[in-house]
Short mmCIF file of C-alpha atoms and ligand atoms in Angstrom, two decimals:
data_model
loop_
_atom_site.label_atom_id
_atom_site.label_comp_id
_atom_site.label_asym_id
_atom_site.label_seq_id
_atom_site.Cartn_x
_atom_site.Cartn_y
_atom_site.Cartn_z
CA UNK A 876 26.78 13.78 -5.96
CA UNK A 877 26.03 16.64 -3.73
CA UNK A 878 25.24 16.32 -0.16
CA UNK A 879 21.96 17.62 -0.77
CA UNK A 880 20.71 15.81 -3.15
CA UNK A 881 19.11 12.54 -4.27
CA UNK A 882 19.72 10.28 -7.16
CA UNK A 883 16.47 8.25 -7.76
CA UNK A 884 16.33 6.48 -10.82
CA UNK A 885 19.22 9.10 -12.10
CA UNK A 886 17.35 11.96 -11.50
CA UNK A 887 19.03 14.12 -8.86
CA UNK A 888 16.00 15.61 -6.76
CA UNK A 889 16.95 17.80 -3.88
CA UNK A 890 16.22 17.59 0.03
CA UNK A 891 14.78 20.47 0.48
CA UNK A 892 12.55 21.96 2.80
CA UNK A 893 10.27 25.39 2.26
CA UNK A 894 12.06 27.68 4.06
CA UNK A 895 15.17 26.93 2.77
CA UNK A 896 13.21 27.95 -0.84
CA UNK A 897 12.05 31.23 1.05
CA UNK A 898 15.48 31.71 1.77
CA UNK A 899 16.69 31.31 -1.20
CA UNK A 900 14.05 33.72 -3.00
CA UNK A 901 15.69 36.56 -1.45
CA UNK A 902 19.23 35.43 -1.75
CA UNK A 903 19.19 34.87 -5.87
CA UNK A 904 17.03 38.34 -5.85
CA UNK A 905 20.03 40.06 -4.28
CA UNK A 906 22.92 38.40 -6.19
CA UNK A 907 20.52 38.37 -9.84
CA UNK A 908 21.11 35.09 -10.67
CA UNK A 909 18.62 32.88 -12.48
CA UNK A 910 16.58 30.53 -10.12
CA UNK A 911 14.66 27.80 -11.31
CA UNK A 912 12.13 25.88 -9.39
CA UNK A 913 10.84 22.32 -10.80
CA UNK A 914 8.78 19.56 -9.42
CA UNK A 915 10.24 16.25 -9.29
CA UNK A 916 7.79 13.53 -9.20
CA UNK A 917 7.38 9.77 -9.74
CA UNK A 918 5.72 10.97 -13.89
CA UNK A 919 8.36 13.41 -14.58
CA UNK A 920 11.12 11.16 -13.12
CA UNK A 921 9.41 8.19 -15.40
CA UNK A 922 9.22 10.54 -18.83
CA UNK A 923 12.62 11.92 -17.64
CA UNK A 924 14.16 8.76 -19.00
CA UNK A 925 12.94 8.91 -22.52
CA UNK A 926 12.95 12.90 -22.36
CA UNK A 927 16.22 14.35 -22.60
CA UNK A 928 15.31 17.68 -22.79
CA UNK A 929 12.92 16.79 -19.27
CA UNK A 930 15.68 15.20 -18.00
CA UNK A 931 18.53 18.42 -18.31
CA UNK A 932 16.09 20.59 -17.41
CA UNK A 933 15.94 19.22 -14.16
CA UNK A 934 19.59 18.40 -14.01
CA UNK A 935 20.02 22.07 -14.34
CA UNK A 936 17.52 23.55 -12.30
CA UNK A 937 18.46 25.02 -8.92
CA UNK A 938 15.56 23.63 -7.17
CA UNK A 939 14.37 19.91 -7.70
CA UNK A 940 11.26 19.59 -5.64
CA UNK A 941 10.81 16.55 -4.11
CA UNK A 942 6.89 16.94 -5.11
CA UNK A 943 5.52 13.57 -5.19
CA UNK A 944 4.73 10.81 -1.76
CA UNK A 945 6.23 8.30 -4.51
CA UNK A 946 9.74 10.46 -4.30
CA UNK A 947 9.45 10.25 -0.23
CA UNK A 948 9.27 6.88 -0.04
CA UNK A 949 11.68 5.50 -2.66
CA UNK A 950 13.72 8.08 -0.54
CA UNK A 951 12.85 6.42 3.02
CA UNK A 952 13.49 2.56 1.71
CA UNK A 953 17.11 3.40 -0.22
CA UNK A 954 18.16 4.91 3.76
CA UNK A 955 17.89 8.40 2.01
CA UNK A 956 17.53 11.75 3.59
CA UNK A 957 13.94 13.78 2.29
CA UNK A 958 11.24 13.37 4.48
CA UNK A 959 9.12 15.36 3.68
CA UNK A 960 7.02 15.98 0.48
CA UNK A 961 7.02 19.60 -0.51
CA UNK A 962 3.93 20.43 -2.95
CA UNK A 963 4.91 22.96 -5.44
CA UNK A 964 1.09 24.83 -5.71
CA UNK A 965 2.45 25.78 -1.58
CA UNK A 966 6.33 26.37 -3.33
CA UNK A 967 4.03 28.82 -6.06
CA UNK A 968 2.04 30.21 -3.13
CA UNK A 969 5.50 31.03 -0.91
CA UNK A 970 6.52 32.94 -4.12
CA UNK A 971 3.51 34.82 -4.57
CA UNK A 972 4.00 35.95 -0.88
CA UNK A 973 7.89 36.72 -1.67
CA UNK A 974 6.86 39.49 -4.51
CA UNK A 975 3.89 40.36 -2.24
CA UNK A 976 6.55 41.82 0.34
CA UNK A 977 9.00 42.54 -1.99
CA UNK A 978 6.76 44.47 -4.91
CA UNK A 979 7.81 41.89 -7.69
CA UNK A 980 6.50 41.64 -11.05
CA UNK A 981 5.03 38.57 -11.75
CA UNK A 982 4.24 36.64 -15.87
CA UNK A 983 1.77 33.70 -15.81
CA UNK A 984 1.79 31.25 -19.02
CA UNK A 985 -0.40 28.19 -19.44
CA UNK A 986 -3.84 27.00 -19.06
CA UNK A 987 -7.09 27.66 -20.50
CA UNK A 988 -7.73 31.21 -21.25
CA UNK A 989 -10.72 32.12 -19.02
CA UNK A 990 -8.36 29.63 -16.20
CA UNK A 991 -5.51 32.02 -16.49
CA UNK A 992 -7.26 35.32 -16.72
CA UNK A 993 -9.50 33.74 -13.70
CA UNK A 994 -6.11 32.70 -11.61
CA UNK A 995 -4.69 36.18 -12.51
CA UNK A 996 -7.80 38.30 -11.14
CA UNK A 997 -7.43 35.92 -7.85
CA UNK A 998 -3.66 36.23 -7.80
CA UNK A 999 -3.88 39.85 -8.03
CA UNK A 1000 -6.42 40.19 -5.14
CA UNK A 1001 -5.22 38.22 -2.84
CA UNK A 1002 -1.55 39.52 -3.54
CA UNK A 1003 -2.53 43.03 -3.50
CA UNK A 1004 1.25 44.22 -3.29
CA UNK A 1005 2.78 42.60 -5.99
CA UNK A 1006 2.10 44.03 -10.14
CA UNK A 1007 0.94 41.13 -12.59
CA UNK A 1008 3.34 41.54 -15.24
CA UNK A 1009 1.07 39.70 -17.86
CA UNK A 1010 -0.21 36.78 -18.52
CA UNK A 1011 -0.87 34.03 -21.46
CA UNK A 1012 -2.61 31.15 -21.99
CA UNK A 1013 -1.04 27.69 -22.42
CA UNK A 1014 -3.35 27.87 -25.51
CA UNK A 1015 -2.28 30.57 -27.29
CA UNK A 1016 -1.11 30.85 -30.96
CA UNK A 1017 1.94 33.51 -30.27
CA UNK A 1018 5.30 31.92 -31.02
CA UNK A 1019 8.29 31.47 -28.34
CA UNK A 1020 9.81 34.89 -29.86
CA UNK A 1021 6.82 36.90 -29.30
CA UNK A 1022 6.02 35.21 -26.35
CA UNK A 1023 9.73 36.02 -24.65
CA UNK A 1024 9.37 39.27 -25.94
CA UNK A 1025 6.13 40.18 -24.09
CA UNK A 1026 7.83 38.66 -20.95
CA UNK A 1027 11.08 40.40 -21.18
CA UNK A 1028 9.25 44.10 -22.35
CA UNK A 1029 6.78 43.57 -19.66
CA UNK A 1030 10.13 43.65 -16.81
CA UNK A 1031 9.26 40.24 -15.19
CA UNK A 1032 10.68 39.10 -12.59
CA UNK A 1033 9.35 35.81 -11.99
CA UNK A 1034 7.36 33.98 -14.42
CA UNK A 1035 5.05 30.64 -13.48
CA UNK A 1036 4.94 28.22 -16.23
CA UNK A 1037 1.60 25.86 -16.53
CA UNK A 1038 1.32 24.15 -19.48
CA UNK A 1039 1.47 20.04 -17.56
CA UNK A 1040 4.80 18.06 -18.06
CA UNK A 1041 6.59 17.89 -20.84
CA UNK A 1042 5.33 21.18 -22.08
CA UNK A 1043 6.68 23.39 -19.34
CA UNK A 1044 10.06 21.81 -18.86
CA UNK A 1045 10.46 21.93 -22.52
CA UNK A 1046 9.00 25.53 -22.86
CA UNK A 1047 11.72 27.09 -20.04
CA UNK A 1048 14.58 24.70 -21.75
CA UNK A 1049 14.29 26.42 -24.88
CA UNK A 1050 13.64 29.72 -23.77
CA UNK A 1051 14.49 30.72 -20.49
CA UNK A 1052 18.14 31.78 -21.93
CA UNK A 1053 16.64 34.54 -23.40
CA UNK A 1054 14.61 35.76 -20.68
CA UNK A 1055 15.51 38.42 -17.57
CA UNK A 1056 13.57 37.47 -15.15
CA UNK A 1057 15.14 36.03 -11.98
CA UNK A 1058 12.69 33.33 -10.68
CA UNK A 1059 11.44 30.36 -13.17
CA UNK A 1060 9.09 27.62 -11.68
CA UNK A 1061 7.12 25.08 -13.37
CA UNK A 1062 3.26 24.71 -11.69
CA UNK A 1063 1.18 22.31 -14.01
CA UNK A 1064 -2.33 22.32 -13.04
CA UNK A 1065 -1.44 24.87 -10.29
CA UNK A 1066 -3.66 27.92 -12.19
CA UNK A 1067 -7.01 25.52 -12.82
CA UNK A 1068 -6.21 25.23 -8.77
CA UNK A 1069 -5.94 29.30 -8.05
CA UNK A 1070 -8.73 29.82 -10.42
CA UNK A 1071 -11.04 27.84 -8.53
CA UNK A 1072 -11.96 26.06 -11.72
CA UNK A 1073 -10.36 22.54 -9.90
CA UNK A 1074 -10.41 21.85 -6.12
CA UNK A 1075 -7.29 20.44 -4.34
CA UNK A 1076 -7.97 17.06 -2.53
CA UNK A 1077 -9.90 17.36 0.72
CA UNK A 1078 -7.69 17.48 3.96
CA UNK A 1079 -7.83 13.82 4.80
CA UNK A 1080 -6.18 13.03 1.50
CA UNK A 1081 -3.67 15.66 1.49
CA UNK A 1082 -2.51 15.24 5.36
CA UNK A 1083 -2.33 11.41 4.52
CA UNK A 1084 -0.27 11.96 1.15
CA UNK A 1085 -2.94 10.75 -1.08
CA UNK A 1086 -3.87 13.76 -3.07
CA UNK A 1087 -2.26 12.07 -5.92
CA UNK A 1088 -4.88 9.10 -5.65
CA UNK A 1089 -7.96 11.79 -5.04
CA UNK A 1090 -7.02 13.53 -8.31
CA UNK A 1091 -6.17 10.68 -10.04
CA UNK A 1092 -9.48 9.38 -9.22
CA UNK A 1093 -11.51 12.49 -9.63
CA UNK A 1094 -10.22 13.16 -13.38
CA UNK A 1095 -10.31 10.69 -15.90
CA UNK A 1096 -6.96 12.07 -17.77
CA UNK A 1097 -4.76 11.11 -14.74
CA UNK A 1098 -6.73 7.66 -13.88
CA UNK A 1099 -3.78 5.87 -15.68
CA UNK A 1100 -1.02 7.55 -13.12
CA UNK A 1101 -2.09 5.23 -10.49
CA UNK A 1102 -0.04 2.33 -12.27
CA UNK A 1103 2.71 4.52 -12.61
CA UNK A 1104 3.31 5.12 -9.23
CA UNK A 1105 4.29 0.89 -8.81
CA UNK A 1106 6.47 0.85 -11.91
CA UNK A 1107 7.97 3.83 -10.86
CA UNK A 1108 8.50 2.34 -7.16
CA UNK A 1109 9.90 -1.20 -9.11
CA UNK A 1110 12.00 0.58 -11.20
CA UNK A 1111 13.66 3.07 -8.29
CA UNK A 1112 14.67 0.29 -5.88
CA UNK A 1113 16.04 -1.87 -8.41
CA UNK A 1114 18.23 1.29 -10.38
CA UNK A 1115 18.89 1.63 -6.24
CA UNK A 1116 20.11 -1.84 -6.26
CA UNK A 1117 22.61 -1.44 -9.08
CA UNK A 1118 23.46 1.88 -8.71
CA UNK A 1119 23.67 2.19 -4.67
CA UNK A 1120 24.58 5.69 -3.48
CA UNK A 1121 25.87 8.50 -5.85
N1 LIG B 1201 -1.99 23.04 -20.55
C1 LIG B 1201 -1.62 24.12 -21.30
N2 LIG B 1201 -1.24 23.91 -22.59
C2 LIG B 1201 -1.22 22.68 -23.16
C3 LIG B 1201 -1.58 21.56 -22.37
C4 LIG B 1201 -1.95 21.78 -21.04
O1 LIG B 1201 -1.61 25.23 -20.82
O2 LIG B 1201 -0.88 22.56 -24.34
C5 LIG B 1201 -2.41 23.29 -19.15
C6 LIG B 1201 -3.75 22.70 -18.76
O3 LIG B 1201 -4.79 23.57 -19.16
C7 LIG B 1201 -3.61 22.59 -17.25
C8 LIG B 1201 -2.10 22.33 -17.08
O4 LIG B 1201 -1.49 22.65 -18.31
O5 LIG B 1201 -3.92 23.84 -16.66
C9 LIG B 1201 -1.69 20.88 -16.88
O6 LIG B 1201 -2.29 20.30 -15.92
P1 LIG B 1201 -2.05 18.78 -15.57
O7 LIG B 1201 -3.02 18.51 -14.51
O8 LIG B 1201 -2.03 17.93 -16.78
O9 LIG B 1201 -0.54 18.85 -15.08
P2 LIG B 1201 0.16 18.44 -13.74
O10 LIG B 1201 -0.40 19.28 -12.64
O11 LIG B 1201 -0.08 17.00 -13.59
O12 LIG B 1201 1.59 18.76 -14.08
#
């Protein structure tokens, strides 16, 4: 296992902070080579071990995200090394600033259509420098071909997938081989977020790591992720247990 990384449950995750990611932007921009940015959290890590196709996407991806307080703290208790939590809607937002400055072309795919076409119009004025490449919803009819196609024709160079877990780790396993563009990251709710159509948590509960509980709360669809975050927790320390360091 690499020095900087993490087994938990047999999912490497990374330790990783954001400006080693805002590093990195520029670094696989200038040497072309594909770089692919996923959040790891306690519900991917859980479907990771009945998902194979969940499970090598992440194995392959150059950037595991340590995105959940669940990942920090199995982390902390097994004497590991990440500390901090990094969100990946402020990982999306660092991007967005990188092809601000650097005049990138951009492809969003997932959510509802009047979310994404609301995210793009907010994307594009707050990011005035960088070109929306396109965008489609998470929705949409088109298949993968067609949906490549428009990507690859459209000459993007970083594409934001939000279509929730499995989808989007499934989507880029299939298909980011045939795609050009340099940056890959996976955002989930992310666009509801940027299109105003969902708040993020209030301060208190993201300062004190709890905007996983606010949102679970607040939307019905996630109430059940509040038991996973125990099982996951059981689970961790025990695979710890028998597995120890690798
Ligand atoms: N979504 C989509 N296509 C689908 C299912 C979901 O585009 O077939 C979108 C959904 O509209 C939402 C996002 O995926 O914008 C998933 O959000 P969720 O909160 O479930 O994901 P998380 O942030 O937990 O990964």
């Amino acid at each position: 296992m690499n020095e900087k990384q993490e087994n938990i449950l047999g999912i490497p995750v990374d330790i990783l902070t954001m400006s080693d990611i805002k590093k990195d932007l520029l670094t696989y921009f200038e040497e072309n080579k594909k770089m692919t940015l996923t959040s790891v959290n306690p519900q991917i890590i859980l479907m990771a071990e009945t998902n194979e196709k969940v499970k090598t996407f992440i194995k392959e991806s150059t950037h595991k995200i340590p995105d959940g307080i669940g990942i920090v703290k199995v982390s902390k208790w097994t004497k590991g090394k990440i500390k901090n939590r990094v969100a990946g809607i402020e990982v999306m937002h660092e991007a967005l600033n990188f092809a601000n400055e650097h005049q990138k072309r951009i492809f969003l795919l997932g959510a509802k259509p009047e979310v994404a076409k609301l995210a793009t119009e907010n994307i594009a004025k707050e990011f005035p420098d960088l070109s929306v490449a396109g965008w489609i919803d998470g929705y949409s009819k088109m298949n993968d071909y067609d949906i490549v196609s428009k990507m690859n024709q459209a000459k993007a160079d970083m594409v934001f997938v939000a279509m929730g877990s499995p989808k989007q780790e499934e989507w880029l396993m299939d298909n980011m081989p045939m795609l050009n563009a340099t940056v890959y990251q996976t955002v989930g709710g992310s666009l509801d977020v940027i299109s105003g159509t969902v708040k993020r948590a209030p301060d208190f509960f993201i300062k004190t790591n709890l905007e996983w509980l606010y949102r679970s709360c607040v939307n019905p669809k996630r109430f059940y992720r509040i038991f996973q975050l125990p099982v996951f927790v059981i689970k961790a320390l025990n695979w710890h247990r028998k597995n120890g360091e690798q």
